Coordinates of C-alpha atoms in Angstrom, one line a residue:
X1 CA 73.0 71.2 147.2
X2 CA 76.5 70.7 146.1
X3 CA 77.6 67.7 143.7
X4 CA 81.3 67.1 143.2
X5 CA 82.5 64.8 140.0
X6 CA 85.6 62.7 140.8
X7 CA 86.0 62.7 137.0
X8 CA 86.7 66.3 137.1
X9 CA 89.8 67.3 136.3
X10 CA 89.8 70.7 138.0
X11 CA 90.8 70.7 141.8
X12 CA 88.1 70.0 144.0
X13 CA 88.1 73.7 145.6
X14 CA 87.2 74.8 141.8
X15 CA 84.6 72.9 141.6
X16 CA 82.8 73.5 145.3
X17 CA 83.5 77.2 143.8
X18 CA 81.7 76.5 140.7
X19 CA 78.5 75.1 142.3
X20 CA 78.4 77.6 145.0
X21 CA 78.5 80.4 142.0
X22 CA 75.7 78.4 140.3
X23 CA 73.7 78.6 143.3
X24 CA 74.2 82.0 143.5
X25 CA 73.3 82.7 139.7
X26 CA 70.2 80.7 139.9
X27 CA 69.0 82.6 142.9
X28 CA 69.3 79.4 145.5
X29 CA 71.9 81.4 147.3
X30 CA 70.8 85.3 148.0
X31 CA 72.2 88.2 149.3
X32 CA 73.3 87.4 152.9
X33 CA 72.3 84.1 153.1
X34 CA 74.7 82.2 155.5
X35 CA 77.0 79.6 153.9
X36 CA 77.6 76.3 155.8
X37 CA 80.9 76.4 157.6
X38 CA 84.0 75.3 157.1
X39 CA 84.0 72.4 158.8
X40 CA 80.0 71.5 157.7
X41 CA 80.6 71.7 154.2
X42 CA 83.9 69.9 154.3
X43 CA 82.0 66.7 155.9
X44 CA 78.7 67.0 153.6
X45 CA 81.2 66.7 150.9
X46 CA 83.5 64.5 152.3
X47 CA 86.6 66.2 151.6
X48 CA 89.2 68.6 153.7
X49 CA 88.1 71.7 155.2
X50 CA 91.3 73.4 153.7
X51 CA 89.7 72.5 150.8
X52 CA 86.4 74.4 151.3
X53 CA 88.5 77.3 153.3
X54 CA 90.4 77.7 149.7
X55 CA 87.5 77.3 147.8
X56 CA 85.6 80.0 150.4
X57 CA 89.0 82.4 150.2
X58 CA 88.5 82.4 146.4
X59 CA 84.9 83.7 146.6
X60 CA 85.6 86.0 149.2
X61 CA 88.7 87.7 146.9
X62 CA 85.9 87.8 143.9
X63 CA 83.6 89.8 146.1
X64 CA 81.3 86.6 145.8
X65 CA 81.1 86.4 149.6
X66 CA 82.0 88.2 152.3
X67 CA 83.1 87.1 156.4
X68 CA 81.6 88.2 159.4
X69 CA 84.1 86.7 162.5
X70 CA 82.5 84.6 164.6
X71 CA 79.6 84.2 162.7
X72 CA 80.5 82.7 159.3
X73 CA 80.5 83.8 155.8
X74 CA 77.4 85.1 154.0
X75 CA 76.9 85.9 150.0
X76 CA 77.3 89.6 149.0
X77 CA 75.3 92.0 146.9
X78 CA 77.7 93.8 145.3
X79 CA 78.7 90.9 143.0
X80 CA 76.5 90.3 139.5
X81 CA 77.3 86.2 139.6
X82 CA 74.4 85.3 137.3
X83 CA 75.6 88.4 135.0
X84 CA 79.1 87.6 135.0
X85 CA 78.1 84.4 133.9
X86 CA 76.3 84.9 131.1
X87 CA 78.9 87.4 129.9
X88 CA 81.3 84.4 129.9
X89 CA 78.3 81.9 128.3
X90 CA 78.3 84.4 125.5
X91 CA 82.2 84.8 125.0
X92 CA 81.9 81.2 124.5
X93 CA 79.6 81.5 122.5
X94 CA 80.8 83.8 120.1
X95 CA 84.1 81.8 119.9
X96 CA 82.6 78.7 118.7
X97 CA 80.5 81.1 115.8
X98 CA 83.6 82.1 114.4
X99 CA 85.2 78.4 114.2
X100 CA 81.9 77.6 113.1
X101 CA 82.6 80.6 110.3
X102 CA 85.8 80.1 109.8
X103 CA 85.1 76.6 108.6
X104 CA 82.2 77.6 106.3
X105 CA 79.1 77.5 107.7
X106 CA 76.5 79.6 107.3
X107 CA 74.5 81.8 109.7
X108 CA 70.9 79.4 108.7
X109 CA 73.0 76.6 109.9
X110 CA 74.5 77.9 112.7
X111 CA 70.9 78.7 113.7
X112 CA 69.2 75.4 112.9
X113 CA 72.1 73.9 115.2
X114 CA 71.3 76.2 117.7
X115 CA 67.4 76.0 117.4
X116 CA 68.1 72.2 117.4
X117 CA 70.2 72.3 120.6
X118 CA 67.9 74.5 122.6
X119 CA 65.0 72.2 121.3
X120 CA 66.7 69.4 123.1
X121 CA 66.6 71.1 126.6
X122 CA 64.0 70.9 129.2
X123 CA 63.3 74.2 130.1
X124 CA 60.2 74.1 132.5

């Protein structure tokens, strides 16, 4: 469900945040589904469950999630995850057209290296 890089750079909470967001967006997590607990996540990932409780803290203050006490925490739908995504995918996006302008390339390349890239996935 949830893979954690070592590599990573970012702290560990960002990251569980990250995936948990991407499960959301992709439609793996839905509205009210029940998130593992604390304590079950922090053992299936093998890390502190302050860890997860920050990580779970953060989602709840996005309106990601929301608790229920006693019963656990469960994803909300009020928040657009998948949308706010690809609003940041975009900005991205759009930042690396204008280096790509600044620096002189045209829009038919910046198309054939986009065509190229998109080529390259596997989107089955």
């Amino acid at each position: 469900m949830l893979c954690l890089d070592k590599h990573d750079p970012r702290p560990v909470y960002e990251q569980v945040v990250e995936g948990l967001e991407r499960l959301m967006a992709r439609g793996v997590l839905v509205e009210d589904d029940q998130l593992p607990s604390v304590r079950q996540l922090a053992m299936d990932l093998s890390v502190n469950p302050n860890t997860i409780q920050k990580a779970y803290s953060e989602l709840l203050s996005r309106g990601e999630i929301y608790s229920i006490r006693g019963r656990g925490n469960f994803v909300s739908g009020e928040a657009d995850v998948r949308g706010r995504m690809m609003q940041n995918i975009r900005s991205r996006m759009e930042t690396l057209l204008r280096e790509a302008k600044e620096i002189g390339a045209t829009k038919q390349e910046c198309e054939q290296m986009f065509c190229s890239l998109l080529g390259g996935l596997d989107y089955d």
